[in-house]
């Protein structure tokens, strides 16, 4: 993109910015939760309507907190955290934890979960 140094400030065109429309909004949590069979995973809905899913072996965890996750350093609400995914590691390889905001589109979380499930296998 050519820069016109004779003009003050920043100048560009809409075409040069290549504006896009992006998926926004929380979407439908069931797109994520429906990926977990009752055969392989335990589902719990608590008194706050938060959803907790864990693998039968306890190494995978997904938490869905539509109003933000409770807890934190001072036991206050972690208001921005809507999804938590964690996989426990082994003695030789560390696990991992991811968190996403309450307004992260469920389709994005569903894609992450699908990839994690695709890489798991029974021992």
JSON list of C-alpha atoms in Angstrom, two decimals:
[
{"chain": "A", "resi": 1, "resn": "UNK", "atom": "CA", "xyz": [0.00, 0.00, 0.00]},
{"chain": "A", "resi": 2, "resn": "UNK", "atom": "CA", "xyz": [1.56, 3.33, -1.02]},
{"chain": "A", "resi": 3, "resn": "UNK", "atom": "CA", "xyz": [1.98, 5.91, 1.70]},
{"chain": "A", "resi": 4, "resn": "UNK", "atom": "CA", "xyz": [1.22, 9.55, 0.98]},
{"chain": "A", "resi": 5, "resn": "UNK", "atom": "CA", "xyz": [3.78, 11.35, 3.15]},
{"chain": "A", "resi": 6, "resn": "UNK", "atom": "CA", "xyz": [2.41, 14.74, 2.15]},
{"chain": "A", "resi": 7, "resn": "UNK", "atom": "CA", "xyz": [-0.81, 14.20, 4.12]},
{"chain": "A", "resi": 8, "resn": "UNK", "atom": "CA", "xyz": [-0.88, 14.37, 7.94]},
{"chain": "A", "resi": 9, "resn": "UNK", "atom": "CA", "xyz": [-2.05, 11.32, 9.89]},
{"chain": "A", "resi": 10, "resn": "UNK", "atom": "CA", "xyz": [-2.84, 7.88, 8.61]},
{"chain": "A", "resi": 11, "resn": "UNK", "atom": "CA", "xyz": [-4.66, 7.44, 5.31]},
{"chain": "A", "resi": 12, "resn": "UNK", "atom": "CA", "xyz": [-5.82, 4.26, 3.64]},
{"chain": "A", "resi": 13, "resn": "UNK", "atom": "CA", "xyz": [-8.75, 2.84, 1.74]},
{"chain": "A", "resi": 14, "resn": "UNK", "atom": "CA", "xyz": [-11.41, 0.30, 2.65]},
{"chain": "A", "resi": 15, "resn": "UNK", "atom": "CA", "xyz": [-10.05, -1.99, -0.08]},
{"chain": "A", "resi": 16, "resn": "UNK", "atom": "CA", "xyz": [-6.54, -1.80, 1.39]},
{"chain": "A", "resi": 17, "resn": "UNK", "atom": "CA", "xyz": [-7.83, -2.70, 4.86]},
{"chain": "A", "resi": 18, "resn": "UNK", "atom": "CA", "xyz": [-9.52, -5.83, 3.47]},
{"chain": "A", "resi": 19, "resn": "UNK", "atom": "CA", "xyz": [-12.36, -5.57, 5.96]},
{"chain": "A", "resi": 20, "resn": "UNK", "atom": "CA", "xyz": [-14.02, -8.82, 7.01]},
{"chain": "A", "resi": 21, "resn": "UNK", "atom": "CA", "xyz": [-16.96, -10.04, 8.99]},
{"chain": "A", "resi": 22, "resn": "UNK", "atom": "CA", "xyz": [-15.96, -12.18, 11.99]},
{"chain": "A", "resi": 23, "resn": "UNK", "atom": "CA", "xyz": [-17.99, -14.73, 13.97]},
{"chain": "A", "resi": 24, "resn": "UNK", "atom": "CA", "xyz": [-18.96, -13.08, 17.26]},
{"chain": "A", "resi": 25, "resn": "UNK", "atom": "CA", "xyz": [-21.24, -13.98, 20.16]},
{"chain": "A", "resi": 26, "resn": "UNK", "atom": "CA", "xyz": [-21.37, -16.96, 22.47]},
{"chain": "A", "resi": 27, "resn": "UNK", "atom": "CA", "xyz": [-23.50, -19.21, 20.25]},
{"chain": "A", "resi": 28, "resn": "UNK", "atom": "CA", "xyz": [-24.99, -22.46, 21.55]},
{"chain": "A", "resi": 29, "resn": "UNK", "atom": "CA", "xyz": [-23.03, -24.41, 24.16]},
{"chain": "A", "resi": 30, "resn": "UNK", "atom": "CA", "xyz": [-24.66, -27.70, 23.15]},
{"chain": "A", "resi": 31, "resn": "UNK", "atom": "CA", "xyz": [-22.55, -27.67, 19.96]},
{"chain": "A", "resi": 32, "resn": "UNK", "atom": "CA", "xyz": [-19.65, -28.36, 22.30]},
{"chain": "A", "resi": 33, "resn": "UNK", "atom": "CA", "xyz": [-21.28, -30.50, 24.98]},
{"chain": "A", "resi": 34, "resn": "UNK", "atom": "CA", "xyz": [-23.01, -32.84, 22.52]},
{"chain": "A", "resi": 35, "resn": "UNK", "atom": "CA", "xyz": [-19.59, -34.12, 21.40]},
{"chain": "A", "resi": 36, "resn": "UNK", "atom": "CA", "xyz": [-19.15, -36.03, 24.66]},
{"chain": "A", "resi": 37, "resn": "UNK", "atom": "CA", "xyz": [-20.78, -39.45, 24.85]},
{"chain": "A", "resi": 38, "resn": "UNK", "atom": "CA", "xyz": [-22.14, -40.68, 28.16]},
{"chain": "A", "resi": 39, "resn": "UNK", "atom": "CA", "xyz": [-20.18, -43.89, 27.61]},
{"chain": "A", "resi": 40, "resn": "UNK", "atom": "CA", "xyz": [-16.78, -42.18, 27.77]},
{"chain": "A", "resi": 41, "resn": "UNK", "atom": "CA", "xyz": [-17.50, -38.99, 29.74]},
{"chain": "A", "resi": 42, "resn": "UNK", "atom": "CA", "xyz": [-19.21, -37.89, 32.93]},
{"chain": "A", "resi": 43, "resn": "UNK", "atom": "CA", "xyz": [-21.51, -34.85, 32.74]},
{"chain": "A", "resi": 44, "resn": "UNK", "atom": "CA", "xyz": [-22.41, -32.73, 35.76]},
{"chain": "A", "resi": 45, "resn": "UNK", "atom": "CA", "xyz": [-24.59, -29.62, 35.88]},
{"chain": "A", "resi": 46, "resn": "UNK", "atom": "CA", "xyz": [-24.11, -27.82, 39.19]},
{"chain": "A", "resi": 47, "resn": "UNK", "atom": "CA", "xyz": [-26.36, -25.47, 41.16]},
{"chain": "A", "resi": 48, "resn": "UNK", "atom": "CA", "xyz": [-25.16, -22.44, 39.15]},
{"chain": "A", "resi": 49, "resn": "UNK", "atom": "CA", "xyz": [-26.01, -24.20, 35.84]},
{"chain": "A", "resi": 50, "resn": "UNK", "atom": "CA", "xyz": [-22.31, -24.56, 35.08]},
{"chain": "A", "resi": 51, "resn": "UNK", "atom": "CA", "xyz": [-21.51, -27.70, 33.11]},
{"chain": "A", "resi": 52, "resn": "UNK", "atom": "CA", "xyz": [-18.57, -29.97, 33.91]},
{"chain": "A", "resi": 53, "resn": "UNK", "atom": "CA", "xyz": [-17.48, -32.80, 31.62]},
{"chain": "A", "resi": 54, "resn": "UNK", "atom": "CA", "xyz": [-14.67, -35.18, 32.44]},
{"chain": "A", "resi": 55, "resn": "UNK", "atom": "CA", "xyz": [-13.32, -38.31, 30.84]},
{"chain": "A", "resi": 56, "resn": "UNK", "atom": "CA", "xyz": [-13.87, -41.55, 32.74]},
{"chain": "A", "resi": 57, "resn": "UNK", "atom": "CA", "xyz": [-10.13, -41.75, 33.44]},
{"chain": "A", "resi": 58, "resn": "UNK", "atom": "CA", "xyz": [-10.17, -38.18, 34.83]},
{"chain": "A", "resi": 59, "resn": "UNK", "atom": "CA", "xyz": [-7.46, -36.84, 32.52]},
{"chain": "A", "resi": 60, "resn": "UNK", "atom": "CA", "xyz": [-9.70, -34.60, 30.39]},
{"chain": "A", "resi": 61, "resn": "UNK", "atom": "CA", "xyz": [-11.86, -31.80, 31.80]},
{"chain": "A", "resi": 62, "resn": "UNK", "atom": "CA", "xyz": [-14.14, -29.26, 30.18]},
{"chain": "A", "resi": 63, "resn": "UNK", "atom": "CA", "xyz": [-15.94, -26.62, 32.20]},
{"chain": "A", "resi": 64, "resn": "UNK", "atom": "CA", "xyz": [-18.61, -24.34, 30.78]},
{"chain": "A", "resi": 65, "resn": "UNK", "atom": "CA", "xyz": [-19.39, -21.27, 32.89]},
{"chain": "A", "resi": 66, "resn": "UNK", "atom": "CA", "xyz": [-22.00, -19.12, 31.09]},
{"chain": "A", "resi": 67, "resn": "UNK", "atom": "CA", "xyz": [-21.79, -16.35, 33.72]},
{"chain": "A", "resi": 68, "resn": "UNK", "atom": "CA", "xyz": [-18.06, -16.58, 34.36]},
{"chain": "A", "resi": 69, "resn": "UNK", "atom": "CA", "xyz": [-16.05, -19.06, 36.40]},
{"chain": "A", "resi": 70, "resn": "UNK", "atom": "CA", "xyz": [-16.21, -18.84, 40.19]},
{"chain": "A", "resi": 71, "resn": "UNK", "atom": "CA", "xyz": [-13.00, -18.89, 42.15]},
{"chain": "A", "resi": 72, "resn": "UNK", "atom": "CA", "xyz": [-9.71, -17.17, 41.64]},
{"chain": "A", "resi": 73, "resn": "UNK", "atom": "CA", "xyz": [-7.06, -15.79, 43.91]},
{"chain": "A", "resi": 74, "resn": "UNK", "atom": "CA", "xyz": [-9.52, -14.11, 46.27]},
{"chain": "A", "resi": 75, "resn": "UNK", "atom": "CA", "xyz": [-12.41, -16.55, 45.67]},
{"chain": "A", "resi": 76, "resn": "UNK", "atom": "CA", "xyz": [-14.21, -13.91, 43.64]},
{"chain": "A", "resi": 77, "resn": "UNK", "atom": "CA", "xyz": [-15.80, -14.57, 40.24]},
{"chain": "A", "resi": 78, "resn": "UNK", "atom": "CA", "xyz": [-13.49, -14.85, 37.27]},
{"chain": "A", "resi": 79, "resn": "UNK", "atom": "CA", "xyz": [-16.08, -13.04, 35.19]},
{"chain": "A", "resi": 80, "resn": "UNK", "atom": "CA", "xyz": [-14.47, -13.26, 31.77]},
{"chain": "A", "resi": 81, "resn": "UNK", "atom": "CA", "xyz": [-13.67, -16.98, 31.75]},
{"chain": "A", "resi": 82, "resn": "UNK", "atom": "CA", "xyz": [-16.49, -19.00, 30.19]},
{"chain": "A", "resi": 83, "resn": "UNK", "atom": "CA", "xyz": [-14.76, -22.19, 29.06]},
{"chain": "A", "resi": 84, "resn": "UNK", "atom": "CA", "xyz": [-11.90, -24.20, 30.54]},
{"chain": "A", "resi": 85, "resn": "UNK", "atom": "CA", "xyz": [-10.32, -27.21, 28.84]},
{"chain": "A", "resi": 86, "resn": "UNK", "atom": "CA", "xyz": [-7.60, -29.18, 30.59]},
{"chain": "A", "resi": 87, "resn": "UNK", "atom": "CA", "xyz": [-5.74, -32.38, 29.84]},
{"chain": "A", "resi": 88, "resn": "UNK", "atom": "CA", "xyz": [-3.61, -33.91, 32.58]},
{"chain": "A", "resi": 89, "resn": "UNK", "atom": "CA", "xyz": [-0.11, -34.87, 31.55]},
{"chain": "A", "resi": 90, "resn": "UNK", "atom": "CA", "xyz": [1.93, -37.95, 32.35]},
{"chain": "A", "resi": 91, "resn": "UNK", "atom": "CA", "xyz": [5.08, -38.50, 34.39]},
{"chain": "A", "resi": 92, "resn": "UNK", "atom": "CA", "xyz": [7.13, -37.60, 31.32]},
{"chain": "A", "resi": 93, "resn": "UNK", "atom": "CA", "xyz": [5.00, -35.09, 29.40]},
{"chain": "A", "resi": 94, "resn": "UNK", "atom": "CA", "xyz": [3.23, -32.09, 30.95]},
{"chain": "A", "resi": 95, "resn": "UNK", "atom": "CA", "xyz": [-0.47, -31.53, 30.33]},
{"chain": "A", "resi": 96, "resn": "UNK", "atom": "CA", "xyz": [-2.11, -28.32, 29.25]},
{"chain": "A", "resi": 97, "resn": "UNK", "atom": "CA", "xyz": [-4.94, -25.95, 30.11]},
{"chain": "A", "resi": 98, "resn": "UNK", "atom": "CA", "xyz": [-6.84, -23.52, 27.88]},
{"chain": "A", "resi": 99, "resn": "UNK", "atom": "CA", "xyz": [-9.46, -20.99, 28.78]},
{"chain": "A", "resi": 100, "resn": "UNK", "atom": "CA", "xyz": [-11.78, -18.93, 26.62]},
{"chain": "A", "resi": 101, "resn": "UNK", "atom": "CA", "xyz": [-13.95, -15.91, 27.33]},
{"chain": "A", "resi": 102, "resn": "UNK", "atom": "CA", "xyz": [-17.69, -16.20, 27.93]},
{"chain": "A", "resi": 103, "resn": "UNK", "atom": "CA", "xyz": [-18.34, -14.61, 24.53]},
{"chain": "A", "resi": 104, "resn": "UNK", "atom": "CA", "xyz": [-16.06, -16.93, 22.54]},
{"chain": "A", "resi": 105, "resn": "UNK", "atom": "CA", "xyz": [-18.27, -18.50, 19.86]},
{"chain": "A", "resi": 106, "resn": "UNK", "atom": "CA", "xyz": [-19.26, -22.06, 20.74]},
{"chain": "A", "resi": 107, "resn": "UNK", "atom": "CA", "xyz": [-18.35, -23.14, 17.20]},
{"chain": "A", "resi": 108, "resn": "UNK", "atom": "CA", "xyz": [-14.71, -22.28, 17.91]},
{"chain": "A", "resi": 109, "resn": "UNK", "atom": "CA", "xyz": [-14.73, -24.21, 21.20]},
{"chain": "A", "resi": 110, "resn": "UNK", "atom": "CA", "xyz": [-16.43, -27.13, 19.38]},
{"chain": "A", "resi": 111, "resn": "UNK", "atom": "CA", "xyz": [-13.64, -27.18, 16.79]},
{"chain": "A", "resi": 112, "resn": "UNK", "atom": "CA", "xyz": [-10.96, -27.22, 19.51]},
{"chain": "A", "resi": 113, "resn": "UNK", "atom": "CA", "xyz": [-12.76, -30.02, 21.37]},
{"chain": "A", "resi": 114, "resn": "UNK", "atom": "CA", "xyz": [-13.20, -32.02, 18.16]},
{"chain": "A", "resi": 115, "resn": "UNK", "atom": "CA", "xyz": [-9.45, -31.80, 17.50]},
{"chain": "A", "resi": 116, "resn": "UNK", "atom": "CA", "xyz": [-8.60, -32.87, 21.05]},
{"chain": "A", "resi": 117, "resn": "UNK", "atom": "CA", "xyz": [-11.02, -35.82, 20.88]},
{"chain": "A", "resi": 118, "resn": "UNK", "atom": "CA", "xyz": [-9.64, -36.82, 17.46]},
{"chain": "A", "resi": 119, "resn": "UNK", "atom": "CA", "xyz": [-6.15, -37.11, 18.93]},
{"chain": "A", "resi": 120, "resn": "UNK", "atom": "CA", "xyz": [-7.17, -39.21, 21.96]},
{"chain": "A", "resi": 121, "resn": "UNK", "atom": "CA", "xyz": [-7.14, -42.97, 21.88]},
{"chain": "A", "resi": 122, "resn": "UNK", "atom": "CA", "xyz": [-7.85, -45.79, 24.33]},
{"chain": "A", "resi": 123, "resn": "UNK", "atom": "CA", "xyz": [-4.80, -47.42, 25.92]}
]
